[in-house]
XYZ file of C-alpha atoms in Angstrom:
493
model
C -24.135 13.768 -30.533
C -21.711 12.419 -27.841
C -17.723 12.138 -28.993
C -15.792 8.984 -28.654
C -14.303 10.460 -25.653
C -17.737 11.467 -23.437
C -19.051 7.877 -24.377
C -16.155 6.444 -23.134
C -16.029 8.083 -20.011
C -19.626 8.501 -19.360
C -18.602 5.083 -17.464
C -15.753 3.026 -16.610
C -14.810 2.199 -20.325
C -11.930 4.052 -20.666
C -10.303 2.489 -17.727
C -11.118 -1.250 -17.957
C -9.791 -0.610 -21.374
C -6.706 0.474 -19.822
C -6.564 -2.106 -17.402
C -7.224 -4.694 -19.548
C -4.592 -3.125 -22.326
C -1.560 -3.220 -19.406
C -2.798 -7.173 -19.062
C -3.469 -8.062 -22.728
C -1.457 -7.054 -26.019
C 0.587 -4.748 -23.938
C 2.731 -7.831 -22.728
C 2.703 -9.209 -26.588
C 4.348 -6.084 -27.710
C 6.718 -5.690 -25.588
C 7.933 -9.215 -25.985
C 8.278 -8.336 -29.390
C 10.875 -5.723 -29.154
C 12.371 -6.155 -25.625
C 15.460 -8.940 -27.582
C 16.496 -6.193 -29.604
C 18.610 -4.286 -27.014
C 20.023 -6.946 -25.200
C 20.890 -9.556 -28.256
C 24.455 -9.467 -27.945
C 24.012 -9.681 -24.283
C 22.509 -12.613 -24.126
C 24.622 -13.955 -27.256
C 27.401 -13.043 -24.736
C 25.734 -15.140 -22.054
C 24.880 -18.243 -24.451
C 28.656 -18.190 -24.938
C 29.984 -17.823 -21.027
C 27.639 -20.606 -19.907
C 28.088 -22.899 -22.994
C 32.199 -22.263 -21.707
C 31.675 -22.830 -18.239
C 29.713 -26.121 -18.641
C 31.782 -27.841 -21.086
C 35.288 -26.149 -20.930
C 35.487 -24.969 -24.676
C 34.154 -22.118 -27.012
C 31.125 -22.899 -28.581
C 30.485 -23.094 -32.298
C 29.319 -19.827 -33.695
C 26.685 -22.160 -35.899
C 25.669 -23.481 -32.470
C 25.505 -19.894 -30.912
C 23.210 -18.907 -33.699
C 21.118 -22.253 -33.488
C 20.158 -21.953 -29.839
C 19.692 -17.669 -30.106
C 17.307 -18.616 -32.847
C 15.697 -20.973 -30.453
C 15.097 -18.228 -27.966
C 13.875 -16.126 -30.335
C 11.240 -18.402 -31.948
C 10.136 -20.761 -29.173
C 8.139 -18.117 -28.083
C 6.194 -18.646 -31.020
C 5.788 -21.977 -29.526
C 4.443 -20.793 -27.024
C 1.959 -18.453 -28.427
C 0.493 -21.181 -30.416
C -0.040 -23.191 -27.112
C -2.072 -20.176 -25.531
C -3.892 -19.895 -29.024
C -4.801 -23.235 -28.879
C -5.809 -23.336 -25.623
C -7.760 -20.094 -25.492
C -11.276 -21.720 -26.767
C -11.522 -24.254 -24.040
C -10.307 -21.696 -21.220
C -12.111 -18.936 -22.218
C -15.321 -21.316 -22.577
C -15.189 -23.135 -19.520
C -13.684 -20.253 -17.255
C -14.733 -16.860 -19.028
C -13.109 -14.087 -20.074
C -11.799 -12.294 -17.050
C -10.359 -15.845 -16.000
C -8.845 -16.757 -18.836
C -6.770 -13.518 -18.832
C -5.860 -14.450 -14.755
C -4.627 -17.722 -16.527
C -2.546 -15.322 -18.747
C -0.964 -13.038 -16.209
C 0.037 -16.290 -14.074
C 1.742 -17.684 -17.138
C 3.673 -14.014 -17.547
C 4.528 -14.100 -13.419
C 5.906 -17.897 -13.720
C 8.078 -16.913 -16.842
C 9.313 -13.397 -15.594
C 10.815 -15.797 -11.772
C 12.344 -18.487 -14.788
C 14.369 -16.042 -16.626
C 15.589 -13.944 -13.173
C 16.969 -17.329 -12.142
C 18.733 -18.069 -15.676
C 21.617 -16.008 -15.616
C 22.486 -16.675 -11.434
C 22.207 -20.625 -12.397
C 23.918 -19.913 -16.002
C 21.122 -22.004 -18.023
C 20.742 -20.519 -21.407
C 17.730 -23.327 -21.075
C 15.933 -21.138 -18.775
C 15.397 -18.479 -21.099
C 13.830 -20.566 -23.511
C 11.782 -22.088 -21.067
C 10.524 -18.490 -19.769
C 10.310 -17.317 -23.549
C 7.737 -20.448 -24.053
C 5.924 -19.290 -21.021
C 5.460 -15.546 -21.729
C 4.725 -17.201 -25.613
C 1.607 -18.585 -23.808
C 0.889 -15.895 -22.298
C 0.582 -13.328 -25.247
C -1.174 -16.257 -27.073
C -4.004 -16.382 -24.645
C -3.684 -12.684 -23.369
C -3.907 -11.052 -26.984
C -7.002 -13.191 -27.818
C -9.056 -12.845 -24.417
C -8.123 -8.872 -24.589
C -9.727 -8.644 -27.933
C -12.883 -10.643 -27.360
C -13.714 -8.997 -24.188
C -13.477 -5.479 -26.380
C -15.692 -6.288 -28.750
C -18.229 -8.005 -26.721
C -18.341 -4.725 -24.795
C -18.528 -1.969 -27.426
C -21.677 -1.003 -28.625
C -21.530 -1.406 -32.249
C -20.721 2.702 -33.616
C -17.637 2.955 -31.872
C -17.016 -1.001 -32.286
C -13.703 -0.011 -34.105
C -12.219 2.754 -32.031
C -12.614 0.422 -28.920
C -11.030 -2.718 -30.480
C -8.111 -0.765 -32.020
C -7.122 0.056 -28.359
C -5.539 -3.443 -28.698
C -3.259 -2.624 -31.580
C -2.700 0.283 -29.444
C -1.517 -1.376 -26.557
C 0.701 -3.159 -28.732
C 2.461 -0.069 -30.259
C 2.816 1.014 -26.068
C 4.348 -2.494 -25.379
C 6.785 -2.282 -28.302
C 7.621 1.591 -27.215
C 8.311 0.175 -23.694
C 10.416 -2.601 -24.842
C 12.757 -0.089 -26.786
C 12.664 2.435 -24.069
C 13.677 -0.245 -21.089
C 16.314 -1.227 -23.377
C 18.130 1.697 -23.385
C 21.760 1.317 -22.062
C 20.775 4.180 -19.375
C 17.930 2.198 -17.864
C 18.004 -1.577 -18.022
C 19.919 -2.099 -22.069
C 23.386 -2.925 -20.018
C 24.867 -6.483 -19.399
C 24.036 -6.774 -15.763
C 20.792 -6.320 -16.262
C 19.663 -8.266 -19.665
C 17.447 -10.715 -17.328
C 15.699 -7.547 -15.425
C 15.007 -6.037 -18.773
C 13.408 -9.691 -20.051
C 11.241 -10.053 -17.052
C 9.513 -6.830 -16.849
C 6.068 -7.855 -18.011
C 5.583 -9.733 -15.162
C 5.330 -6.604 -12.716
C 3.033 -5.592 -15.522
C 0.549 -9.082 -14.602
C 1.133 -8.907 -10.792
C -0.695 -4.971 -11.105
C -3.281 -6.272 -13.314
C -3.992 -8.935 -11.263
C -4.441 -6.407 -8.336
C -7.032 -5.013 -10.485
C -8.585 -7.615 -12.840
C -11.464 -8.098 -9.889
C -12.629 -5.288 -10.749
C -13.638 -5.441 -13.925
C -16.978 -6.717 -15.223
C -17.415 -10.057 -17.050
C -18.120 -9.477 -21.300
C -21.588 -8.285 -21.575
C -21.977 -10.369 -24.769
C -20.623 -13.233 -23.005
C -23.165 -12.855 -20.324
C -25.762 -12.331 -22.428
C -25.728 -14.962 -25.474
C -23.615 -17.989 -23.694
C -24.589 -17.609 -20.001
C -28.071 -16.430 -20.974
C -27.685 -14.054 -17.726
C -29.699 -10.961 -19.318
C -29.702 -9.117 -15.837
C -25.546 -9.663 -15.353
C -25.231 -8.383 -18.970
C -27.086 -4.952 -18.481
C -25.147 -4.460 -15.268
C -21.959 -4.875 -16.906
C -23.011 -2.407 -19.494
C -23.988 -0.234 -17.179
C -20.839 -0.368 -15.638
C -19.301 0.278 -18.628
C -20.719 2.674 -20.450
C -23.236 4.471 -17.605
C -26.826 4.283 -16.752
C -29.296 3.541 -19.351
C -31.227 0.727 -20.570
C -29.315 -0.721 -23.391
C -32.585 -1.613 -25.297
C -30.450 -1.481 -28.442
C -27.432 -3.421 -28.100
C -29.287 -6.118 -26.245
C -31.931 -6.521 -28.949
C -28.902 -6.971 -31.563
C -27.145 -9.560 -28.967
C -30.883 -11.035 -29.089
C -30.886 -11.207 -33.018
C -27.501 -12.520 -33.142
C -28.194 -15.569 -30.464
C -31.411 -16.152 -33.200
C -29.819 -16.226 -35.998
C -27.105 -18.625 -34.711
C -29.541 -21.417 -33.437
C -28.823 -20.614 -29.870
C -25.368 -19.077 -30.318
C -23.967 -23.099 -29.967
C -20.065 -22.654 -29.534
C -18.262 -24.561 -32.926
C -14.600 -26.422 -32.877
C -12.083 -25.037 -35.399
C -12.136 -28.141 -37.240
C -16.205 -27.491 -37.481
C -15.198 -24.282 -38.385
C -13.241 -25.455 -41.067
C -15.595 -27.444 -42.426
C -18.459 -25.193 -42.713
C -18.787 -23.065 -46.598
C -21.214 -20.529 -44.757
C -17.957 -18.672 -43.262
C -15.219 -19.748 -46.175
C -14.323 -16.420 -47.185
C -14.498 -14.499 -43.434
C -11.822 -17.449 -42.540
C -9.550 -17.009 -45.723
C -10.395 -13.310 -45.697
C -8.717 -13.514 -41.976
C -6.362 -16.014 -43.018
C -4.438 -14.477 -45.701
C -4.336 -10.845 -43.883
C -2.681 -12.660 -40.719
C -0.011 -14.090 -43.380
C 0.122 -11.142 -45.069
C 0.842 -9.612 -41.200
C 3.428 -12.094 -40.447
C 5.418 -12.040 -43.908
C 5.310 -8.326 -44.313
C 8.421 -7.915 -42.531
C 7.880 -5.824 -39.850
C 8.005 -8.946 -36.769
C 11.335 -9.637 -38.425
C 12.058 -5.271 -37.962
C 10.928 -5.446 -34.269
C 13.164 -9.073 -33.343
C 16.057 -8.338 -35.681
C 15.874 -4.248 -35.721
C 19.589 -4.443 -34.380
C 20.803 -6.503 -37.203
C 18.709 -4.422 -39.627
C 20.281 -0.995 -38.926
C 23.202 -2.856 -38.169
C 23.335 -3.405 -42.052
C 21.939 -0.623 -43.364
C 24.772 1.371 -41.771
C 24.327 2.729 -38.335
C 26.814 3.367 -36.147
C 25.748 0.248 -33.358
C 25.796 2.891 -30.637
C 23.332 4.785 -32.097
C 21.005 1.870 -33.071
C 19.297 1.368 -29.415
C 17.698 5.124 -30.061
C 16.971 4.401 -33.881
C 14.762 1.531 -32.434
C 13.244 3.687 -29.774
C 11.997 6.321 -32.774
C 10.602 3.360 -34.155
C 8.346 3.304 -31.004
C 7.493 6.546 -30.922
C 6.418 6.967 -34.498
C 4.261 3.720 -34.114
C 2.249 4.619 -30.965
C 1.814 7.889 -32.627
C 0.452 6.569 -35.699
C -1.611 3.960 -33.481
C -3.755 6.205 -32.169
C -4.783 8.485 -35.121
C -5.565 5.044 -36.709
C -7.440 4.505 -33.980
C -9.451 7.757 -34.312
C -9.720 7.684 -38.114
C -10.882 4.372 -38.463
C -15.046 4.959 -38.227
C -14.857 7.641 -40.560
C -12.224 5.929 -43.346
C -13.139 2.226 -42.947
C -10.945 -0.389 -42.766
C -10.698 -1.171 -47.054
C -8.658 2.046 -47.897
C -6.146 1.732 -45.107
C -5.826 -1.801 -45.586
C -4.735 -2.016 -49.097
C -3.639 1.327 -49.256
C -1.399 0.582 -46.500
C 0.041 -3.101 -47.655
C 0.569 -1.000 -51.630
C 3.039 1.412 -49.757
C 4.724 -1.221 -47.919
C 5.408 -2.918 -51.191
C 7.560 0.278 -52.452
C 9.180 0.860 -49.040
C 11.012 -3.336 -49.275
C 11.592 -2.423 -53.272
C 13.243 0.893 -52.740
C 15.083 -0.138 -49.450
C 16.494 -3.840 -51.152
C 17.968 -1.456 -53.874
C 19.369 1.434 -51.058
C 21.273 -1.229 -49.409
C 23.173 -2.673 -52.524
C 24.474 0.657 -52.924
C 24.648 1.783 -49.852
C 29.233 1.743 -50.379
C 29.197 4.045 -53.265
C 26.501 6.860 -51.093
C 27.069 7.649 -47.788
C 23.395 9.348 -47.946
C 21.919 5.827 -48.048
C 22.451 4.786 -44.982
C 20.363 7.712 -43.296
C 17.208 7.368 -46.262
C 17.461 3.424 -45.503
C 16.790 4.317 -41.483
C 14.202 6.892 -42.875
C 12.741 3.877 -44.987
C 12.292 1.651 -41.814
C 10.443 4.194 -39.955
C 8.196 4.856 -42.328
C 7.772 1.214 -42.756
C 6.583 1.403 -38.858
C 4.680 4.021 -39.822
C 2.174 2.570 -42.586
C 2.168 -1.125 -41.202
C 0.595 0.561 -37.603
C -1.890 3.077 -39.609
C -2.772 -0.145 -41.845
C -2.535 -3.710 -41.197
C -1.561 -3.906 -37.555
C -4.199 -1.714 -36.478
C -7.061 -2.983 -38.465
C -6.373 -6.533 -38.241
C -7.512 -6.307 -34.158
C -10.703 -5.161 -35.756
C -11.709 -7.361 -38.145
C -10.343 -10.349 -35.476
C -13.810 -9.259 -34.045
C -16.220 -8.251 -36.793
C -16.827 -10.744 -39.384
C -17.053 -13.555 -37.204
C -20.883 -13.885 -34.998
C -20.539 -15.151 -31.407
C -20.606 -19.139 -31.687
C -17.993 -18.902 -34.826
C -15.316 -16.262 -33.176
C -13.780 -18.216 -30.432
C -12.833 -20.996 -33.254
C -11.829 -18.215 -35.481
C -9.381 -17.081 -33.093
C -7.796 -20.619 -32.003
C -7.334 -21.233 -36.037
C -5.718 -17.405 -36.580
C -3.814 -17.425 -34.003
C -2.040 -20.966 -34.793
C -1.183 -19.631 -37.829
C -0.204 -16.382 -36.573
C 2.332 -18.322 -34.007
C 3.373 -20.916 -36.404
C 4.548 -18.339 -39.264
C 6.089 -16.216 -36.258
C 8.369 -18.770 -34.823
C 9.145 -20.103 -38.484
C 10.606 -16.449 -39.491
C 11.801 -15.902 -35.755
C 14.162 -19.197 -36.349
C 14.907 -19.098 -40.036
C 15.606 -15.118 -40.499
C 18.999 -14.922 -39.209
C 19.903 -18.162 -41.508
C 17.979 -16.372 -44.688
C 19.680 -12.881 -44.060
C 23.095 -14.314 -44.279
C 22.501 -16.608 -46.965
C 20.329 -13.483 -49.477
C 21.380 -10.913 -47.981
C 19.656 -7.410 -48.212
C 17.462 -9.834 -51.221
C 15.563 -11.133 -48.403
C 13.694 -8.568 -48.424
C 11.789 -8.745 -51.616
C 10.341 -11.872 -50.489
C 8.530 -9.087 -47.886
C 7.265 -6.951 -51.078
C 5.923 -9.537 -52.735
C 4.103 -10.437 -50.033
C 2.696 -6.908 -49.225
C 1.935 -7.080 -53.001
C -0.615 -10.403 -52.372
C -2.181 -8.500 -49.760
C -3.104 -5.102 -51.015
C -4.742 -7.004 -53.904
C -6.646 -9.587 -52.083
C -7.980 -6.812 -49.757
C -8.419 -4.357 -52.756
C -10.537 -7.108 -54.806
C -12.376 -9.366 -52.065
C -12.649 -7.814 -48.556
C -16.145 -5.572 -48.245
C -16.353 -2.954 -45.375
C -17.367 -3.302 -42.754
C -17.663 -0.065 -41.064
C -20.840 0.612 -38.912
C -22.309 -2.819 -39.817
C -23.656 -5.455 -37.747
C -22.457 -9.043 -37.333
C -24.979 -10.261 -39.154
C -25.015 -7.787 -41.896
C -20.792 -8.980 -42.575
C -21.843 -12.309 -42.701
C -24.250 -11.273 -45.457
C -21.872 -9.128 -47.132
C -19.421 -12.200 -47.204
C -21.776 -14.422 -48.559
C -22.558 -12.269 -51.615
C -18.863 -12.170 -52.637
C -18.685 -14.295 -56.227
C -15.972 -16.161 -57.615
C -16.782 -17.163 -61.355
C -20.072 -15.112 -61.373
C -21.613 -17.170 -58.591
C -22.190 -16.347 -55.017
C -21.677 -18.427 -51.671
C -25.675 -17.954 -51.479
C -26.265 -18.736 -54.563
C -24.077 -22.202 -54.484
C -26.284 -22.490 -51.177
C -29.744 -22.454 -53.042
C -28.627 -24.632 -56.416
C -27.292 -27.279 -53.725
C -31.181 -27.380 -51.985
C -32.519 -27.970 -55.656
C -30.345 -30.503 -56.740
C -31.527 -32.400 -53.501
C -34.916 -31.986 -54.405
């Protein structure tokens, strides 16, 4: 039996992945880490240009009002790209709608260059939107175009190369920012725009790459186009197998006709794959680890690091995740994605709990300070072997063809609207609770690891139509969404 590895290589897999990995969440995670470094840079720079347009200090209230702007309109962004995703993705396909990305991430990367010779703290926000829309539609088209390209036994090692990707971005983010490479004053805007050499290679190379086979298959109905991109992919063969399942699937789902989000919504058949998704992307969100990769400065900052010190603290952070990312990524197909779900969101629970209590005594024990930085990174740690990790899975799996694009577009607002939310009111919370902030992120990990524990089924080495099923037979007051199905067709007749 062939490893992960020889099927992956057998064709050009394992290097469309990468491509499409330096185009896709790659750019989302190093967004999400690359305003750690430079914050009191560009706090710096908010200040000087405020000065030098208006001849007075600013307001430190007004300081922090427009930083949080720059920090959270990106989420404003992202939930444009999310939104938009369905109908670009639909009309132009999946390798285009990932050009549309890229352009988005070349546009923002020439805004923010320009910001600080012009001295427009504007700018930024304006190229922070941008590369928001970018990630939004980038993450989502990267993620598709996996699983509508792995065959379905190694459908969770290839998707997890997204969460991957995003551990690499985030590692890059804290490595650029470095005060010996591009963490300095001078060179806060360089350090921003760095995704955007990123786009300009993968648009070199996106050509390339085949269309989705899936794609081709169920919503172009090109049969011949879809075994020549698998073949691409994966080597010569026949793909008997995978085709007949893309043939069930387009069966089963009347002709694999495309559904809105608000049709998506609406329909019961798919109620608990949408809250199942749903209340794992909030539990993402609230778990506090966006808050440790935007705010990591302030974090460490308070649990007592010297500040010189904290730009290499972050950069461990990296390491440990990427680290972490890819053993997930290896263990998933033979753990499942139940255990290291809710084993994952438990731990996290302890971690907040144990690290709220380290920093109220953190002036009576010197010691604290260093187990408080050890509690952070092994916060990284279990969030990347867990939620962040599995989440790109399931994005893919319990949704069939005509429901997933919808799927994504409603995730993925929610995922952007909770973002920029906690992006804008953080730094407002922190001062006003303090290190009691945090227990609003245990309680949170607390909801999740129960919901998953008690609801989610696996879905390890299953088809798309066999989820569905296994959705459908979850009950709620001894009764079962089939079962609700059939009593509704009896009361009719």
């Amino acid at each position: 039996m062939e490893s992960v590895l020889q099927q992956l290589t057998r064709g050009n897999a394992l290097l469309f992945i990468v491509i499409l990995g330096i185009g896709g969440s790659f750019q989302s995670g190093y967004h999400l880490t690359s305003l750690s470094s430079p914050t009191p840079f560009i706090q710096n720079f908010i200040n000087s240009s405020w000065y030098h347009r208006y001849q007075e200090v600013p307001h430190q209230q007004s300081v922090t009002t427009i930083w949080s702007l720059v920090v959270s309109l990106y989420a404003v962004g992202g939930l444009l790209g999310s939104v938009s995703i369905k109908f670009i993705t639909d009309v132009f396909g999946r390798k285009k709608g990932m050009i549309c990305s890229s352009l988005a991430s070349v546009a923002a990367g020439a805004v923010v260059l320009l910001s600080k010779r012009v001295e427009s703290f504007e700018m930024i926000i304006v190229a922070r939107i941008l590369f928001g829309f970018s990630a939004g539609l980038g993450v989502y088209s990267h993620q598709m175009y996996l699983s509508e390209m792995s065959p379905r036994k190694i459908r969770g090692n290839v998707t997890m190369t997204s969460a991957t990707f995003t551990t690499l971005g985030k590692l890059c983010g804290q490595l650029f920012g470095l005060s010996e490479m591009l963490g300095r004053e001078q060179l806060w805007n360089v350090l921003l725009s760095v995704p955007a050499c990123f786009s300009v290679l993968y648009l070199l190379l996106l050509p390339f790459i085949p269309e989705a086979p899936r794609y081709l298959f169920i919503e172009k109905g090109d049969e011949e186009g879809c075994r020549r991109a698998l073949q691409s992919l994966w080597g010569r063969g026949n793909f008997k197998q995978e085709m007949d399942e893309m043939l069930a699937e387009q069966a089963a789902i009347d002709a694999a006709r495309s559904r809105s989000p608000l049709q998506l919504l609406r329909d019961r058949t798919v109620r608990w794959q949408l809250l199942t998704l749903l209340v794992i992307v909030l539990c993402n969100q609230l778990s506090g680890m966006p808050v440790v990769n935007t705010f990591s400065f302030d974090i460490f900052q308070k649990a007592g690091i010297p500040a010189d010190k904290i730009r290499y603290a972050t950069l461990g952070l990296g390491v440990a995740e990427l680290f972490t990312s890819i053993s997930c990524g290896l263990l998933i197909e033979h753990t499942g994605r139940r255990p290291l779900l809710w084993g994952a969101y438990g731990v996290l629970t302890v971690i907040w709990v144990v690290f709220t209590v380290l920093l109220n005594i953190q002036v009576s024990s010197l010691w604290s300070s260093y187990l408080s930085a050890a509690l952070i990174v092994l916060l990284v740690v279990f969030f990347c072997g867990g939620p962040s990790t599995v989440t790109a899975t399931l994005n893919s799996e319990i949704f069939v063809q005509s429901n997933r694009l919808a799927a994504f577009v409603v995730v993925g607002m929610e995922r952007w609207l909770i973002f920029g939310l906690m992006g804008f009111v953080f730094p407002f919370l922190f001062t006003a609770l303090d290190s009691f902030c945090f227990v609003i992120f245990a309680c949170n990990c607390l909801l999740g690891s129960l919901y998953v524990f008690f609801v989610l089924p696996e879905t390890k080495g299953k088809t798309l139509l066999q989820i569905s099923q296994e959705f459908r037979a979850i009950t709620v007051c001894g009764r079962s969404l089939s079962e609700e199905k059939a009593a509704d067709v009896a009361t009719r007749l």
